[in-house]
Short mmCIF file of C-alpha atoms and ligand atoms in Angstrom, two decimals:
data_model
loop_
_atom_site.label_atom_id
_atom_site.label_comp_id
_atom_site.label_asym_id
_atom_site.label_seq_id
_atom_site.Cartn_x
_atom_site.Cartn_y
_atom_site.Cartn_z
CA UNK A 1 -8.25 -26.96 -41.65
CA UNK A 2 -5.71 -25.07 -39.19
CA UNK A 3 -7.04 -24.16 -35.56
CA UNK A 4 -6.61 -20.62 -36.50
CA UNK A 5 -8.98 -21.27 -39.85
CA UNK A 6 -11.43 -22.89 -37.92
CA UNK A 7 -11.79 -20.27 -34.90
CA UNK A 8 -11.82 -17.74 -37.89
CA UNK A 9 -14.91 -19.11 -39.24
CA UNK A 10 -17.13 -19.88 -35.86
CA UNK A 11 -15.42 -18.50 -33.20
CA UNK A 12 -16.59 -15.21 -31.58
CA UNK A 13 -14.36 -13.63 -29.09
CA UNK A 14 -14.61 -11.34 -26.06
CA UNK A 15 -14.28 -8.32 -25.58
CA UNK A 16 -13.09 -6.92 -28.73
CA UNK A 17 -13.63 -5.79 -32.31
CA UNK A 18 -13.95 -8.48 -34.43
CA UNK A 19 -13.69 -6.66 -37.27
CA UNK A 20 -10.49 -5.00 -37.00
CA UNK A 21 -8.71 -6.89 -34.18
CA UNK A 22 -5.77 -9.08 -35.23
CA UNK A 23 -6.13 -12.68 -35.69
CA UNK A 24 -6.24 -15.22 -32.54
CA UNK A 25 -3.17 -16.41 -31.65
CA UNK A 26 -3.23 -20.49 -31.08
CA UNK A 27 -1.46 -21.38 -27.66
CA UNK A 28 -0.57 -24.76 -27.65
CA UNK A 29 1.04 -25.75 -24.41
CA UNK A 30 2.06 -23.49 -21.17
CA UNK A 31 4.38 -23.45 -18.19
CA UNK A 32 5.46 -21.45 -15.64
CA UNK A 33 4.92 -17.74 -17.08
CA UNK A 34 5.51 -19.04 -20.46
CA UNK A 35 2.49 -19.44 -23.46
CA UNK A 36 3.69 -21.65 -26.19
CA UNK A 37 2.63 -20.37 -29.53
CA UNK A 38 1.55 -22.97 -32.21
CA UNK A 39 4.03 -21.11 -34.66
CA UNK A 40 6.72 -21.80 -32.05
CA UNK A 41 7.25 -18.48 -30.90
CA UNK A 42 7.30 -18.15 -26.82
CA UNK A 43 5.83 -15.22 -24.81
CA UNK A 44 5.81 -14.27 -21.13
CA UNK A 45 2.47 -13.79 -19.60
CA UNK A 46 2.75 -10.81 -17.67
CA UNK A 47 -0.95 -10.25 -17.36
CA UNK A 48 -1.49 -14.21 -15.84
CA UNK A 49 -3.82 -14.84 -18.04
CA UNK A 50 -6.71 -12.29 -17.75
CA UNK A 51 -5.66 -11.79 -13.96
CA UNK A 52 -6.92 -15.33 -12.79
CA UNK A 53 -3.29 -17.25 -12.89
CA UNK A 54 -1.61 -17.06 -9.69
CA UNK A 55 1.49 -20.29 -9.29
CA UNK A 56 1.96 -20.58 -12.50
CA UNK A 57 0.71 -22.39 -16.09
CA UNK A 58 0.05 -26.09 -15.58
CA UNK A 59 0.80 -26.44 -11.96
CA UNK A 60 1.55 -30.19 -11.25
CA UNK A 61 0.68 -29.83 -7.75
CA UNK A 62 -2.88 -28.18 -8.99
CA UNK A 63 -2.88 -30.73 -11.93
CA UNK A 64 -2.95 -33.84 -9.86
CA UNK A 65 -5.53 -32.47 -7.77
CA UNK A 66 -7.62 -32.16 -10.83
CA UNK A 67 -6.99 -35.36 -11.97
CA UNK A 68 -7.33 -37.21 -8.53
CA UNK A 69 -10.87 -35.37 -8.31
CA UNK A 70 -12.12 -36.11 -12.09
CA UNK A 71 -11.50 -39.88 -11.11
CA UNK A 72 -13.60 -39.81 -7.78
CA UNK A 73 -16.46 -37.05 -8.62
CA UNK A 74 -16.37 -34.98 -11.42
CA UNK A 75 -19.78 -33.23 -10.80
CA UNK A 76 -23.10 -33.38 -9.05
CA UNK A 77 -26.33 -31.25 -8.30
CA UNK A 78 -25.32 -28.93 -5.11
CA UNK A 79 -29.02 -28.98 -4.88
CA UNK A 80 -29.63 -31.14 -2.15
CA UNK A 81 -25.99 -32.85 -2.34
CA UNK A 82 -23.09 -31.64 -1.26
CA UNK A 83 -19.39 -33.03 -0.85
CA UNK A 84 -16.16 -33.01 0.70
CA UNK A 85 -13.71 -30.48 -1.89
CA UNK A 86 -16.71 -28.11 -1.80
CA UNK A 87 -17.57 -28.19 1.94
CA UNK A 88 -13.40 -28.03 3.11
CA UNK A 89 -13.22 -25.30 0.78
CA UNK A 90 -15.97 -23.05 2.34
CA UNK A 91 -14.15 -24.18 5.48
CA UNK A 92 -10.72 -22.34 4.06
CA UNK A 93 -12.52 -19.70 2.64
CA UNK A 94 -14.41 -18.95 5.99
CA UNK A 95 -11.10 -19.39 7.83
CA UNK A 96 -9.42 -17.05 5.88
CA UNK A 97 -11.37 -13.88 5.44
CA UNK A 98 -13.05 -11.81 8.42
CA UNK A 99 -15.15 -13.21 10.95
CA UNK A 100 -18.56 -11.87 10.14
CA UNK A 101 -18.02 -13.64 7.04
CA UNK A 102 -19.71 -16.97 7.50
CA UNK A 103 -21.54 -18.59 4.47
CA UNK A 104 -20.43 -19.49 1.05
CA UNK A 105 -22.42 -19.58 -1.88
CA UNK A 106 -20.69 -20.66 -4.92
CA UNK A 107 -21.16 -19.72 -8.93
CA UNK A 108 -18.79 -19.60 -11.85
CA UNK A 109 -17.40 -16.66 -12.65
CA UNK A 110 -16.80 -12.91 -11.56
CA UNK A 111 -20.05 -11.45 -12.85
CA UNK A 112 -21.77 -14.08 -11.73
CA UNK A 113 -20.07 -13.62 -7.57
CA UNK A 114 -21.41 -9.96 -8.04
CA UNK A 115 -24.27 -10.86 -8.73
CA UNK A 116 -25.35 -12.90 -6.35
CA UNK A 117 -23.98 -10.21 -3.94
CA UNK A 118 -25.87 -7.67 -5.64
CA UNK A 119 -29.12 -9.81 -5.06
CA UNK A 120 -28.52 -11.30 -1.34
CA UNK A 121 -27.77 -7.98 -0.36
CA UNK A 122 -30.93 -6.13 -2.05
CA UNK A 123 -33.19 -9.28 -1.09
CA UNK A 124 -32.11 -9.43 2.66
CA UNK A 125 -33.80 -5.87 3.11
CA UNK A 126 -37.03 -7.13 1.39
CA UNK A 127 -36.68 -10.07 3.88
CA UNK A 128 -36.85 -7.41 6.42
CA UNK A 129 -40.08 -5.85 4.95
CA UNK A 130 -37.81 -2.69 4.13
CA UNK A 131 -39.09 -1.83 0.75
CA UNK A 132 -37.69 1.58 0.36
CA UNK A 133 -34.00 0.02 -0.38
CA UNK A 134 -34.05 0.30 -4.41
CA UNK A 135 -30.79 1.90 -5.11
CA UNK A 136 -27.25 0.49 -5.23
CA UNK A 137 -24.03 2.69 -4.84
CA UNK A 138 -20.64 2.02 -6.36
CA UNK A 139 -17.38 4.05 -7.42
CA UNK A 140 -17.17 6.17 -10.77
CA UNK A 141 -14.69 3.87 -13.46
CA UNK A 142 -15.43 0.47 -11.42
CA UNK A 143 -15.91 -2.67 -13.39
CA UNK A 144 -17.69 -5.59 -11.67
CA UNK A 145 -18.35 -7.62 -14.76
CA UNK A 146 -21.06 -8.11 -17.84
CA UNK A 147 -24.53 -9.62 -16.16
CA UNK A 148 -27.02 -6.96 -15.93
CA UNK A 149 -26.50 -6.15 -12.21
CA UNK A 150 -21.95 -6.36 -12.72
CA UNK A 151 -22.79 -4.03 -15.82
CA UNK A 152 -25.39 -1.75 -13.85
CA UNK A 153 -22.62 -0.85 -10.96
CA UNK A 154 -19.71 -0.35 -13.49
CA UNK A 155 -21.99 1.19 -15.89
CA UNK A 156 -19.21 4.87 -15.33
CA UNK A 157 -17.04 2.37 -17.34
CA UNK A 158 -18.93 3.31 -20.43
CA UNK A 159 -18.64 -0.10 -22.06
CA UNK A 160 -22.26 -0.56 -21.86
CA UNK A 161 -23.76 2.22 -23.75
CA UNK A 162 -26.31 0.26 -25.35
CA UNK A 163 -27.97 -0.77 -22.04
CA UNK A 164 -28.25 2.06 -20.67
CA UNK A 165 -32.28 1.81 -20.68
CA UNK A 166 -32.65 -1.25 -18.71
CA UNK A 167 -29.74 -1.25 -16.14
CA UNK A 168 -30.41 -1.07 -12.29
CA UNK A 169 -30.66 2.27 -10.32
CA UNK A 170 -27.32 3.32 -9.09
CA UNK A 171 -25.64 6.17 -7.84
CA UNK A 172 -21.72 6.70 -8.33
CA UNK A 173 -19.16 8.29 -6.06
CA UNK A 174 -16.01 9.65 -6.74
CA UNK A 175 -12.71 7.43 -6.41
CA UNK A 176 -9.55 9.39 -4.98
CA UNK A 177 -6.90 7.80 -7.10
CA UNK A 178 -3.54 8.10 -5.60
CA UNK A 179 -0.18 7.06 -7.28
CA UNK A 180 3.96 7.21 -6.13
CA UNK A 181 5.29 10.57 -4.54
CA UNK A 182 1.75 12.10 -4.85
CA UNK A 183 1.35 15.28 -2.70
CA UNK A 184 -2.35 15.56 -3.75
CA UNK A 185 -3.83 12.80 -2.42
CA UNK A 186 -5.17 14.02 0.44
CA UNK A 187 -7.23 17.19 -1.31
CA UNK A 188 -8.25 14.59 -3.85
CA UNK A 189 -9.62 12.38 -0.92
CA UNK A 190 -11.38 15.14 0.75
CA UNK A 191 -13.34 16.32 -2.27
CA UNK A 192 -14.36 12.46 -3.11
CA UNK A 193 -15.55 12.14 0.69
CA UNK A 194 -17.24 15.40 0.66
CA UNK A 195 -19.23 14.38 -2.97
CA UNK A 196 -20.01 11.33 -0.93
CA UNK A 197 -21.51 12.98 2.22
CA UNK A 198 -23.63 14.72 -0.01
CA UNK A 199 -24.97 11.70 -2.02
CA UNK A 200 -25.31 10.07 1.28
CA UNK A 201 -27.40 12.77 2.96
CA UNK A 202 -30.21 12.73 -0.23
CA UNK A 203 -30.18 9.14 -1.13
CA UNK A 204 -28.53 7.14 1.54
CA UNK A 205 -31.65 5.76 3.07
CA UNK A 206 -33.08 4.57 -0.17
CA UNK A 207 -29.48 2.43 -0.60
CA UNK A 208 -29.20 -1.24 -0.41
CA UNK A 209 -25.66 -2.23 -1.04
CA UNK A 210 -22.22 -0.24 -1.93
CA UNK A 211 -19.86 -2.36 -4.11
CA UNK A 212 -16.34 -1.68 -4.25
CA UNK A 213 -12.93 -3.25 -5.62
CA UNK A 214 -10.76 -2.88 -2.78
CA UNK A 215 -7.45 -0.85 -3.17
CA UNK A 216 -7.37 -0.97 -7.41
CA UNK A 217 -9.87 -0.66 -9.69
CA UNK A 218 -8.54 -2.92 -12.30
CA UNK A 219 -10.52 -2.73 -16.03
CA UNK A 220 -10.50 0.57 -15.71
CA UNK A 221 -6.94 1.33 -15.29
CA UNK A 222 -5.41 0.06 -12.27
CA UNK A 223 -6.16 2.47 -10.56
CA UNK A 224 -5.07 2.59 -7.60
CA UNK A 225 -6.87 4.51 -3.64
CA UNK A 226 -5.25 4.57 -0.11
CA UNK A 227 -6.74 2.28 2.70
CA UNK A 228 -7.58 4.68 4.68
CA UNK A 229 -9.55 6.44 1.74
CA UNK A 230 -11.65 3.32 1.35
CA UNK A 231 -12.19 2.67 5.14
CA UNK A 232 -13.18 6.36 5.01
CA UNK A 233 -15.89 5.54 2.65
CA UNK A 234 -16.58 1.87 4.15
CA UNK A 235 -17.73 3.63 7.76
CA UNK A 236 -19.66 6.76 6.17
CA UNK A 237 -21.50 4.07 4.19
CA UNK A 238 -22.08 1.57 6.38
CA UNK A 239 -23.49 4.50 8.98
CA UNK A 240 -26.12 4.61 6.60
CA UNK A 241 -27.00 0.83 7.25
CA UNK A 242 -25.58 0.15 3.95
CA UNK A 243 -24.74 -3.24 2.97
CA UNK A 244 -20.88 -2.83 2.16
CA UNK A 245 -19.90 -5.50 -0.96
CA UNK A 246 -15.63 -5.84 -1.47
CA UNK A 247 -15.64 -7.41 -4.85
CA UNK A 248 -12.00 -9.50 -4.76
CA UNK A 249 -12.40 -11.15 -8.08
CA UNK A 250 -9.64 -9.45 -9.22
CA UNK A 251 -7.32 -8.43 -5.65
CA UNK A 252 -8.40 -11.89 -4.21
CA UNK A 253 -5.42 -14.73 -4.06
CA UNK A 254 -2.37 -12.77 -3.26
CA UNK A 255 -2.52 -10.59 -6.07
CA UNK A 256 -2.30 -7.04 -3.93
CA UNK A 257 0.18 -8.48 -1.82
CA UNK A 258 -2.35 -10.21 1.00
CA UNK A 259 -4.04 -12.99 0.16
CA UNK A 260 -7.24 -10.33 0.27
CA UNK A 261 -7.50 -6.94 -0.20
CA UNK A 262 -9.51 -5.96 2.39
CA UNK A 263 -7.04 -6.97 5.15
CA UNK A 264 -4.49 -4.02 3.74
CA UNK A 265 -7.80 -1.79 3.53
CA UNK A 266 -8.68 -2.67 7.21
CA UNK A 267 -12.57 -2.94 5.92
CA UNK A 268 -14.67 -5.91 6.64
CA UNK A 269 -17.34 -6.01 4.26
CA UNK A 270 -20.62 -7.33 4.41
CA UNK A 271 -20.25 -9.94 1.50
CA UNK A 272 -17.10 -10.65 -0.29
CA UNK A 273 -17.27 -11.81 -4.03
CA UNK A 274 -14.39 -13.83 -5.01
CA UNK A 275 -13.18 -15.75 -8.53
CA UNK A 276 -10.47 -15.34 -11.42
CA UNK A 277 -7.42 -16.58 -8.86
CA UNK A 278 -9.64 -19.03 -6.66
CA UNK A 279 -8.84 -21.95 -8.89
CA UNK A 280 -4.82 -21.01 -8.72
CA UNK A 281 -6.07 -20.22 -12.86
CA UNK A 282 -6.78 -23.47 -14.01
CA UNK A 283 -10.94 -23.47 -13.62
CA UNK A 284 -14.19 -21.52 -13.48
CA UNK A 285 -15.09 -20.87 -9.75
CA UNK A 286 -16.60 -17.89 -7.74
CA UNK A 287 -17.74 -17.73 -4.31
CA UNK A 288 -19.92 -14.77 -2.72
CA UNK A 289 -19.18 -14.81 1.35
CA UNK A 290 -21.92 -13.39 3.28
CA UNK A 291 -22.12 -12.52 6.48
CA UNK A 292 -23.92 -14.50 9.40
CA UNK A 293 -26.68 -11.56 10.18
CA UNK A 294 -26.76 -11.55 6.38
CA UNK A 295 -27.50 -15.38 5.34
CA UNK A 296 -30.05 -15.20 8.34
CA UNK A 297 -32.65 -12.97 7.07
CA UNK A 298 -33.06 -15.55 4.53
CA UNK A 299 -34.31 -18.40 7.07
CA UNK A 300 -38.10 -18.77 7.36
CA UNK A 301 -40.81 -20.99 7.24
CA UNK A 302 -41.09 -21.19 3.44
CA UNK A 303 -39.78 -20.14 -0.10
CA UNK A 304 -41.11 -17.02 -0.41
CA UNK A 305 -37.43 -15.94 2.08
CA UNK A 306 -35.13 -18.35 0.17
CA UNK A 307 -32.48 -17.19 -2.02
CA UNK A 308 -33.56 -18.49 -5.68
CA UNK A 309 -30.52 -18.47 -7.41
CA UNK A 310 -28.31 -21.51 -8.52
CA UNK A 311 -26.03 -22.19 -11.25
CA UNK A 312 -25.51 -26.01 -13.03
CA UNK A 313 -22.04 -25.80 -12.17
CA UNK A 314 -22.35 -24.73 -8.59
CA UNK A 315 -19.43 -25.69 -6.55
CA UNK A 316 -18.06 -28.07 -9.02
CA UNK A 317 -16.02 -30.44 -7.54
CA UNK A 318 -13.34 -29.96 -9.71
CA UNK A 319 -12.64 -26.42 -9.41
CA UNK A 320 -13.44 -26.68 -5.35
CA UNK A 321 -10.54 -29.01 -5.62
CA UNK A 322 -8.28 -27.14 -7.71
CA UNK A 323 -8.91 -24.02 -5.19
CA UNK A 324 -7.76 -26.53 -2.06
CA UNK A 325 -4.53 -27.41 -4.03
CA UNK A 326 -4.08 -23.86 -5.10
CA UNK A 327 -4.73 -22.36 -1.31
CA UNK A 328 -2.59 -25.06 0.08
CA UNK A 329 0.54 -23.50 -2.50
CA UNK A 330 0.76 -20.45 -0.96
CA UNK A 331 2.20 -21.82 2.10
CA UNK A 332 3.89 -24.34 0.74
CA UNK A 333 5.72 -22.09 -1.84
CA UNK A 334 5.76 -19.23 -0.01
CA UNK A 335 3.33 -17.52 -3.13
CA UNK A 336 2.91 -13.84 -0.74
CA UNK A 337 6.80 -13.77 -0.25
CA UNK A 338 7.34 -13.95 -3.79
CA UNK A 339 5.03 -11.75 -4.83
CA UNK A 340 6.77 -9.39 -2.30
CA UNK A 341 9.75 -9.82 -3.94
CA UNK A 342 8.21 -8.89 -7.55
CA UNK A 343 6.55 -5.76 -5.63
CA UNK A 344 10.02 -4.41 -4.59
CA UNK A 345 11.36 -5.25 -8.37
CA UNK A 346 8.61 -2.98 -9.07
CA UNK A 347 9.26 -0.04 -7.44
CA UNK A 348 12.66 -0.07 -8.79
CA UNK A 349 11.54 -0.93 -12.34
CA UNK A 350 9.18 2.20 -11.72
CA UNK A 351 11.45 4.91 -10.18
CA UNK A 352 13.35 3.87 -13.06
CA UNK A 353 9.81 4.93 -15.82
CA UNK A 354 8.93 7.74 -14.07
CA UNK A 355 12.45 9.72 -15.35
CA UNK A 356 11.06 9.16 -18.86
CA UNK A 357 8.80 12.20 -20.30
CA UNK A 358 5.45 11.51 -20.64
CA UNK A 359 5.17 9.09 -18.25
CA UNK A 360 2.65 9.81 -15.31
CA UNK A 361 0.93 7.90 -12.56
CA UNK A 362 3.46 5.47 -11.19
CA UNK A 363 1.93 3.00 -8.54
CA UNK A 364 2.63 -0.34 -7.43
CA UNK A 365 1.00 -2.78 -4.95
CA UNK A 366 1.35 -6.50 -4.78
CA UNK A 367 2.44 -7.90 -8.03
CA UNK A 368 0.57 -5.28 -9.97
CA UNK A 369 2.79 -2.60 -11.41
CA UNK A 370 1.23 0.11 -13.47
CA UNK A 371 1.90 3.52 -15.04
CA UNK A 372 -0.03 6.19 -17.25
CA UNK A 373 1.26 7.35 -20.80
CA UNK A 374 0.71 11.07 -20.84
CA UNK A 375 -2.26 12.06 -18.33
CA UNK A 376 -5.24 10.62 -17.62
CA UNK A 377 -6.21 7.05 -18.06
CA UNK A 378 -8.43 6.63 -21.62
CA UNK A 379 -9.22 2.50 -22.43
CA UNK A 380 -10.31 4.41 -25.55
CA UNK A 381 -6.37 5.36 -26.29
CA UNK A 382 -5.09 4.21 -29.83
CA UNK A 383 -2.16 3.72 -27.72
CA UNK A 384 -2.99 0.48 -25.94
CA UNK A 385 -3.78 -1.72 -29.09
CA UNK A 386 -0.41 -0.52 -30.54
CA UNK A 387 1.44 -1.11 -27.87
CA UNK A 388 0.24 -4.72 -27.17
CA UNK A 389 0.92 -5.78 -30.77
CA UNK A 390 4.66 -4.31 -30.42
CA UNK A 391 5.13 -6.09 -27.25
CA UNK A 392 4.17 -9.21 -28.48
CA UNK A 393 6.92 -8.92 -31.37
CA UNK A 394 9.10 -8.81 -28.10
CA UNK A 395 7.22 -12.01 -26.43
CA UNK A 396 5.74 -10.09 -23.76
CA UNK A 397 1.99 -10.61 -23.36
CA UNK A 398 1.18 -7.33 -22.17
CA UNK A 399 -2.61 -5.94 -22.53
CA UNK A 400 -2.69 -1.88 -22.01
CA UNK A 401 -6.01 -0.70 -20.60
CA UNK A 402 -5.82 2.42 -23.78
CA UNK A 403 -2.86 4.29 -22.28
CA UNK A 404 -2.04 2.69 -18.97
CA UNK A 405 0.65 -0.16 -19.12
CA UNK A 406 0.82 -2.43 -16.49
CA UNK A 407 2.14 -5.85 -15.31
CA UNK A 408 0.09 -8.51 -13.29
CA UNK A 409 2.72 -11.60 -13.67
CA UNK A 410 2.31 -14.94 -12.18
CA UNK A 411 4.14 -15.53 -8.28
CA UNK A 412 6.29 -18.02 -9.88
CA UNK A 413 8.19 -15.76 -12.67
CA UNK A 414 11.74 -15.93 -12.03
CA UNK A 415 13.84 -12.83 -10.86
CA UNK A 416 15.52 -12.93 -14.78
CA UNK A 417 12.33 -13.46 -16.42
CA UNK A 418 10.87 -9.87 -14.88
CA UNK A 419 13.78 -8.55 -15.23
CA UNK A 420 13.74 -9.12 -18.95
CA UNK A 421 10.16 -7.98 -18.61
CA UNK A 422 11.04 -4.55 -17.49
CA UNK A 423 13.80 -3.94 -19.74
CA UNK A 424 12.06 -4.55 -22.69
CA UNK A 425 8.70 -2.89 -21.57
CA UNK A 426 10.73 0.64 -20.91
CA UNK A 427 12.71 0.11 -24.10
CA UNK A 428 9.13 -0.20 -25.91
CA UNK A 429 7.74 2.86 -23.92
CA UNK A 430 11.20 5.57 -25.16
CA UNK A 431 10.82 4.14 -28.56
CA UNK A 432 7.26 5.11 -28.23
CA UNK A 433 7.07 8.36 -26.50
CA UNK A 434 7.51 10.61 -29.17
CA UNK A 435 3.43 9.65 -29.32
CA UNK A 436 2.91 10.48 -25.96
CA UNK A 437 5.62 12.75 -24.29
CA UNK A 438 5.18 16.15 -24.84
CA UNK A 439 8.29 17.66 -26.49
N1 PMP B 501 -15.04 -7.97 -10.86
C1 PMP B 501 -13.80 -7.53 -11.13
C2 PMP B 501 -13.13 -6.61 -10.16
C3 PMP B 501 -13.15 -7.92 -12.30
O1 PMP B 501 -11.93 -7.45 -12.57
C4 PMP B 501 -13.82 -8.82 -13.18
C5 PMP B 501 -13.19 -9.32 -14.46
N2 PMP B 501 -12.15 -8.61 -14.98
C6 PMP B 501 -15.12 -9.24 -12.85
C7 PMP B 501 -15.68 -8.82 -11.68
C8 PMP B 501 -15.87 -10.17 -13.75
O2 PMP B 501 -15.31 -11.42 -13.74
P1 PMP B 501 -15.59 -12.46 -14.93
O3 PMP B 501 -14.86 -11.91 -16.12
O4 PMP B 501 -15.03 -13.74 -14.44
O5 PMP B 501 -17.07 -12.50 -15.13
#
């Protein structure tokens, strides 16, 4: 029986309608920011893989990292064990990011970062004795993953309708989107920072954590907020004595342009949840970074203080050591000038799609380039679905979020390869508008 014949029969995949969505496509090989289709057919992956690719497919340095490691110690317990790839990669980690941020606690994925941040923050007041601390805060359209606490702060997504009963207490504030040329921003800002002082005054007290994405919101749009909008909301929270979470999984690894977010944003968090890019792409990793004054209130004389929360997989030595080999690449290869190269590439491709009717919202940081098809962003857009399938006619993996297109390519795509990209992406977009653009 074929692969696709067999995934057909037992295979359920994520995040989609199995129903009606087309059939898998088997990759068999990849390189670079190129998939390599069973049927032969090539396609450039210009979303790096579900956002966690960062050097590129099959990196040998990253490969023989892996393969050193899975000869010496594939995997123990972190209970009571430790060892050297996960303890020098803390080290990096630490090194890296702010310095209140002190102590790494690793899981697998995304969802599983936030929520370990979502429960060291609301834990360390009940390690206090403060009791009162039952809510969580978060931004309207953020996405922090599918646990029960990721889906209960990015519940505004509305992907998780049928939860809605048993989902954490959370309030939402409003996120000032901002975009190229934008005269509004500023009004917009205002009226999200006044709806917050509001929500602050009535609940703030009762608050435990605020979770953010730094900079862009990515499932639900890319959308995209000024630094000084989200330091804005960082100090009005955190005057609150609000835990303040910066959930990287998705900006962490050099994908806004810094190897983190929050250094652009000028915001140092209270925890930092980290994933998708930590592994350069290759494995399943995720580190939550508290702070010092954070990890503390969990010392004391017995259990009832400790933080009771461990995966199998914590801190596999594998992925620790595919994360060393992938941090050590960006200075090696330069990863943050490249990517600044693909930003200004960009801009150009987008000054370019903005002259085309019907096309809204231009905004670019990092290697994320993005764009709105008519107004609004709407994942529920019939527009996204039939756009993907046309662009992968044109060997272009590109996923639309409904009716915002964007591009989230690898650091190592070549200057010709993007340049393709673009071409082909704006020639799909005029043959499209008629769907779109108002006449
Ligand atoms: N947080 C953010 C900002 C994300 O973009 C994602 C995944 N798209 C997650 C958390 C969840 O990560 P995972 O899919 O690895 O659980």
């Amino acid at each position: 029986m074929s692969i696709s014949e067999l995934d057909q029969r037992h295979v359920w995949h994520p995040f989609g309608q199995e129903l009606a969505a087309p059939a898998p496509l088997p990759v068999v090989r990849a390189a670079g920011a190129t998939l390599f289709l069973e049927d032969g057919r090539e396609l450039l992956d210009l979303a790096s893989s579900w956002w966690v690719n960062v050097h590129g497919h099959c990196h040998p340095a990253i490969a023989q990292a892996l393969a050193g490691q899975a000869r010496t110690l594939e995997h123990v317990i972190f209970a009571g064990f430790t060892h050297a790839p996960a303890a020098r990669l803390a080290e990096a980690l630490v090194r890296a990011l702010p310095r209140p941020l002190d102590r790494v606690f690793y899981s697998d994925n995304g969802s599983t970062a936030v929520e370990a941040a979502l429960k060291i923050a609301f834990q360390s007041w009940r390690n206090n004795g403060e009791r009162r601390r039952t809510l969580f805060l978060a931004f309207e359209g953020a996405y922090h993953g599918d646990t029960f606490g990721a889906m209960s702060v990015g519940r505004s997504s509305g992907f998780y309708g049928p939860f809605e009963d048993v989902l954490l207490k959370v309030r939402f504030t409003p996120f000032a989107e901002t975009w190229l040329d934008d005269p509004d921003v500023e009004a917009r800002e205002a009226a999200a920072l006044a709806g917050l002082d509001a929500l602050l005054e009535r609940d703030g007290r009762r608050v435990a954590a605020f979770i953010a994405e730094p900079l862009v919101q990515g499932a639900s749009g890319m959308r995209m907020c000024r630094p000084q909008f989200l330091r804005a909301v960082c100090s009005r929270v955190a005057a609150y004595g609000i835990s303040v979470i910066l959930d990287e999984v998705m900006t962490g690894f050099g994908r806004t342009g810094t190897l983190f977010a929050l250094e652009q944003a000028g915001v140092t968090p209270d925890i930092v949840c980290l994933s998708k890019g930590i592994t350069g792409g290759f494995l399943p990793l995720a580190a939550t970074v508290a702070s010092k004054a954070l990890y503390e209130t969990f010392l004391g004389p017995d259990f009832s203080t400790a933080f009771a929360h461990g995966h199998s997989y914590t801190a596999n030595p594998l992925g620790c050591a595919a994360a060393l080999a992938s941090l050590a690449l960006f200075e090696t290869e330069g990863t943050l000038a490249r990517i600044a190269a693909i930003h200004q590439a960009n801009l150009r491709w987008l000054a370019e799609a903005a002259g085309l009717p019907g096309i809204t919202r231009p905004r670019a940081l990092g290697s994320i380039a993005a764009l709105n098809l008519g107004g609004e962003g709407d994942y529920n857009s019939a527009l996204g679905p039939m756009l993907k399938a046309r662009f992968l006619e044109l060997g272009l993996l590109v996923r639309p979020l409904g009716n915002v297109v964007y591009l989230m390519p690898p650091a190592c795509i070549t200057p010709e390869e993007l340049a393709r990209a673009h071409a082909l992406v704006l020639q799909v977009l005029r043959d499209a508008s008629p769907l779109y653009a108002p006449r």
